[in-house]
DNA sequence: CGAGTTTGACCGGCGC
DNA sequence: GCGCCGGTCAAACTCG
């Protein structure tokens, strides 16, 4: 990711319609921002101009995240019965990059890949491998602009960054946020 | 051998 | 009710 220009101006109709594809989950009860040592996401939120309250992606404490694991595993395998699914808010942003994966300092494990409608590139699904941390992200290259990678974070890390990365702030300068925080 | 990736199958939500 | 679609699981596989 060397040369990049700002892409997707906020007020373009294109980005507006794309943003509309992401559900806004502010209605869920995210009370407070507990994870103040989550440096990168905090940085993202600042870049996003999110308030801390609205950016409280989830009330994830180490114990809460275990409950989150239960919920998510249940939703995936269809075991969940009678439990209303709690959807976490998502932060989505786009970067112009040759590589799909941003090195944000966390360790991710890929758990799925799907072809999505109206996009010739598959969407990849990643989960944070830190024990008890239930953060997920989706990575997808845009078919309409192959140089742009769209990354969607879901949840809040419950641990310190594993590989402090000085370049992350650099990455942030490339980000164009168009969604839900 | 452990960690991570691939990929087909499965499930739930949603629109018609 | 049915079919489509997105998201997840899990076994097999690859890689260091």
Short mmCIF file of N, CA and C (backbone and C1' of nucleotides) in Angstrom, two decimals, chain A residues 7-8 14-23 90-102 116-119 121-126 136-153 174-180, chain C residues 6-7:
data_model
loop_
_atom_site.label_atom_id
_atom_site.label_comp_id
_atom_site.label_asym_id
_atom_site.label_seq_id
_atom_site.Cartn_x
_atom_site.Cartn_y
_atom_site.Cartn_z
N UNK A 7 -10.56 8.01 -1.26
CA UNK A 7 -11.62 7.46 -2.11
C UNK A 7 -12.95 7.61 -1.42
N UNK A 8 -13.99 7.53 -2.23
CA UNK A 8 -15.36 7.51 -1.72
C UNK A 8 -15.69 8.68 -0.83
N UNK A 14 -22.79 7.14 -4.39
CA UNK A 14 -22.30 5.77 -4.36
C UNK A 14 -22.01 5.32 -2.94
N UNK A 15 -21.24 6.13 -2.21
CA UNK A 15 -20.89 5.71 -0.87
C UNK A 15 -22.11 5.71 0.03
N UNK A 16 -23.03 6.61 -0.27
CA UNK A 16 -24.23 6.64 0.57
C UNK A 16 -25.01 5.34 0.43
N UNK A 17 -25.10 4.88 -0.83
CA UNK A 17 -25.86 3.65 -1.01
C UNK A 17 -25.11 2.48 -0.40
N UNK A 18 -23.80 2.51 -0.47
CA UNK A 18 -23.06 1.43 0.14
C UNK A 18 -23.22 1.43 1.65
N UNK A 19 -23.18 2.63 2.19
CA UNK A 19 -23.32 2.70 3.64
C UNK A 19 -24.66 2.13 4.07
N UNK A 20 -25.62 2.28 3.19
CA UNK A 20 -26.95 1.81 3.54
C UNK A 20 -27.00 0.29 3.64
N UNK A 21 -25.99 -0.37 3.08
CA UNK A 21 -26.01 -1.82 3.16
C UNK A 21 -25.63 -2.30 4.53
N UNK A 22 -25.13 -1.44 5.36
CA UNK A 22 -24.76 -1.85 6.69
C UNK A 22 -25.83 -1.43 7.68
N UNK A 23 -26.23 -2.35 8.47
CA UNK A 23 -27.25 -2.02 9.44
C UNK A 23 -26.66 -1.18 10.56
N UNK A 90 -21.08 -2.52 13.91
CA UNK A 90 -19.91 -2.74 13.08
C UNK A 90 -19.27 -1.41 12.71
N UNK A 91 -17.99 -1.45 12.59
CA UNK A 91 -17.25 -0.34 12.03
C UNK A 91 -16.69 -0.79 10.69
N UNK A 92 -17.07 -0.13 9.66
CA UNK A 92 -16.57 -0.49 8.34
C UNK A 92 -15.73 0.65 7.78
N UNK A 93 -14.66 0.31 7.11
CA UNK A 93 -13.87 1.34 6.46
C UNK A 93 -13.23 0.75 5.23
N UNK A 94 -12.76 1.61 4.38
CA UNK A 94 -12.16 1.15 3.14
C UNK A 94 -10.76 1.69 3.03
N UNK A 95 -9.88 0.90 2.49
CA UNK A 95 -8.52 1.35 2.23
C UNK A 95 -8.15 1.00 0.80
N UNK A 96 -7.33 1.83 0.24
CA UNK A 96 -6.82 1.48 -1.08
C UNK A 96 -5.52 0.73 -0.87
N UNK A 97 -5.51 -0.53 -1.23
CA UNK A 97 -4.38 -1.37 -0.88
C UNK A 97 -4.23 -2.51 -1.88
N UNK A 98 -2.99 -2.93 -2.05
CA UNK A 98 -2.73 -4.08 -2.92
C UNK A 98 -3.01 -5.39 -2.17
N UNK A 99 -2.92 -5.34 -0.87
CA UNK A 99 -3.15 -6.55 -0.09
C UNK A 99 -4.49 -6.46 0.61
N UNK A 100 -5.09 -7.58 0.85
CA UNK A 100 -6.41 -7.60 1.46
C UNK A 100 -6.35 -7.40 2.96
N UNK A 101 -5.30 -7.90 3.58
CA UNK A 101 -5.25 -7.94 5.03
C UNK A 101 -4.43 -6.79 5.57
N UNK A 102 -5.07 -5.97 6.38
CA UNK A 102 -4.37 -4.92 7.08
C UNK A 102 -3.67 -5.50 8.29
N UNK A 116 -20.07 -13.35 -2.55
CA UNK A 116 -21.22 -12.50 -2.25
C UNK A 116 -21.82 -11.97 -3.55
N UNK A 117 -23.07 -11.66 -3.46
CA UNK A 117 -23.79 -11.20 -4.65
C UNK A 117 -23.25 -9.86 -5.11
N UNK A 118 -23.26 -9.67 -6.39
CA UNK A 118 -22.84 -8.41 -7.01
C UNK A 118 -21.40 -8.04 -6.71
N UNK A 119 -20.59 -9.04 -6.43
CA UNK A 119 -19.17 -8.78 -6.23
C UNK A 119 -18.40 -9.99 -6.70
N UNK A 121 -15.35 -10.62 -6.13
CA UNK A 121 -14.38 -11.05 -5.13
C UNK A 121 -15.09 -11.68 -3.94
N UNK A 122 -14.52 -12.73 -3.38
CA UNK A 122 -15.14 -13.35 -2.21
C UNK A 122 -14.95 -12.49 -0.97
N UNK A 123 -15.80 -12.69 0.00
CA UNK A 123 -15.66 -12.03 1.30
C UNK A 123 -15.02 -13.03 2.27
N UNK A 124 -14.04 -12.56 3.00
CA UNK A 124 -13.36 -13.43 3.96
C UNK A 124 -13.76 -13.05 5.38
N UNK A 125 -13.88 -14.07 6.21
CA UNK A 125 -14.31 -13.87 7.59
C UNK A 125 -13.17 -14.26 8.52
N UNK A 126 -12.85 -13.36 9.43
CA UNK A 126 -11.76 -13.59 10.37
C UNK A 126 -12.25 -13.40 11.81
N UNK A 136 -14.58 -9.99 15.46
CA UNK A 136 -14.57 -10.54 14.10
C UNK A 136 -14.32 -9.42 13.12
N UNK A 137 -13.85 -9.80 11.98
CA UNK A 137 -13.78 -8.83 10.90
C UNK A 137 -14.06 -9.51 9.58
N UNK A 138 -14.57 -8.73 8.65
CA UNK A 138 -14.83 -9.21 7.30
C UNK A 138 -14.01 -8.38 6.35
N UNK A 139 -13.42 -9.03 5.39
CA UNK A 139 -12.57 -8.33 4.43
C UNK A 139 -13.06 -8.65 3.03
N UNK A 140 -13.24 -7.63 2.26
CA UNK A 140 -13.74 -7.83 0.91
C UNK A 140 -13.19 -6.76 -0.03
N UNK A 141 -12.75 -7.21 -1.16
CA UNK A 141 -12.30 -6.27 -2.19
C UNK A 141 -13.49 -5.87 -3.05
N UNK A 142 -13.55 -4.60 -3.38
CA UNK A 142 -14.70 -4.12 -4.14
C UNK A 142 -14.54 -4.45 -5.62
N UNK A 143 -15.59 -4.96 -6.20
CA UNK A 143 -15.52 -5.31 -7.62
C UNK A 143 -15.53 -4.04 -8.47
N UNK A 144 -16.17 -3.03 -7.96
CA UNK A 144 -16.25 -1.80 -8.77
C UNK A 144 -14.94 -1.01 -8.74
N UNK A 145 -14.14 -1.27 -7.76
CA UNK A 145 -12.81 -0.66 -7.71
C UNK A 145 -11.87 -1.66 -7.05
N UNK A 146 -11.16 -2.38 -7.87
CA UNK A 146 -10.38 -3.51 -7.38
C UNK A 146 -9.24 -3.10 -6.47
N UNK A 147 -8.92 -1.83 -6.47
CA UNK A 147 -7.85 -1.38 -5.59
C UNK A 147 -8.30 -1.09 -4.19
N UNK A 148 -9.57 -1.19 -3.95
CA UNK A 148 -10.12 -0.82 -2.65
C UNK A 148 -10.52 -2.06 -1.85
N UNK A 149 -10.06 -2.12 -0.64
CA UNK A 149 -10.41 -3.21 0.26
C UNK A 149 -11.32 -2.68 1.35
N UNK A 150 -12.42 -3.34 1.55
CA UNK A 150 -13.38 -2.93 2.57
C UNK A 150 -13.27 -3.88 3.76
N UNK A 151 -13.03 -3.31 4.93
CA UNK A 151 -12.88 -4.10 6.15
C UNK A 151 -13.95 -3.72 7.14
N UNK A 152 -14.60 -4.69 7.70
CA UNK A 152 -15.65 -4.45 8.68
C UNK A 152 -15.28 -5.12 9.99
N UNK A 153 -15.13 -4.35 11.05
CA UNK A 153 -14.86 -4.88 12.38
C UNK A 153 -16.17 -5.04 13.15
N UNK A 174 -5.30 6.24 5.44
CA UNK A 174 -5.87 5.80 4.17
C UNK A 174 -7.34 5.47 4.29
N UNK A 175 -7.81 5.38 5.51
CA UNK A 175 -9.14 4.85 5.70
C UNK A 175 -10.21 5.85 5.29
N UNK A 176 -11.21 5.33 4.69
CA UNK A 176 -12.43 6.10 4.44
C UNK A 176 -13.57 5.38 5.14
N UNK A 177 -14.07 5.96 6.16
CA UNK A 177 -15.14 5.33 6.90
C UNK A 177 -16.47 5.75 6.33
N UNK A 178 -17.35 4.80 6.19
CA UNK A 178 -18.66 5.19 5.67
C UNK A 178 -19.78 4.54 6.44
N UNK A 179 -19.49 3.99 7.56
CA UNK A 179 -20.55 3.25 8.21
C UNK A 179 -20.61 3.44 9.70
N UNK A 180 -21.04 2.50 10.38
CA UNK A 180 -22.03 2.44 11.44
C UNK A 180 -21.62 2.89 12.81
P DG C 6 -25.27 -12.39 -0.15
"O5'" DG C 6 -24.98 -12.37 1.42
"C5'" DG C 6 -25.89 -11.68 2.25
"C4'" DG C 6 -25.68 -12.07 3.71
"C3'" DG C 6 -24.23 -12.07 4.18
"O3'" DG C 6 -24.20 -11.55 5.50
"C1'" DG C 6 -25.13 -14.23 4.44
P DG C 7 -22.81 -11.29 6.23
"O5'" DG C 7 -22.65 -12.55 7.19
"C5'" DG C 7 -23.62 -12.76 8.20
"C4'" DG C 7 -23.37 -14.07 8.90
"C3'" DG C 7 -21.93 -14.29 9.38
"O3'" DG C 7 -21.97 -14.62 10.75
"C1'" DG C 7 -22.71 -16.18 8.19
#
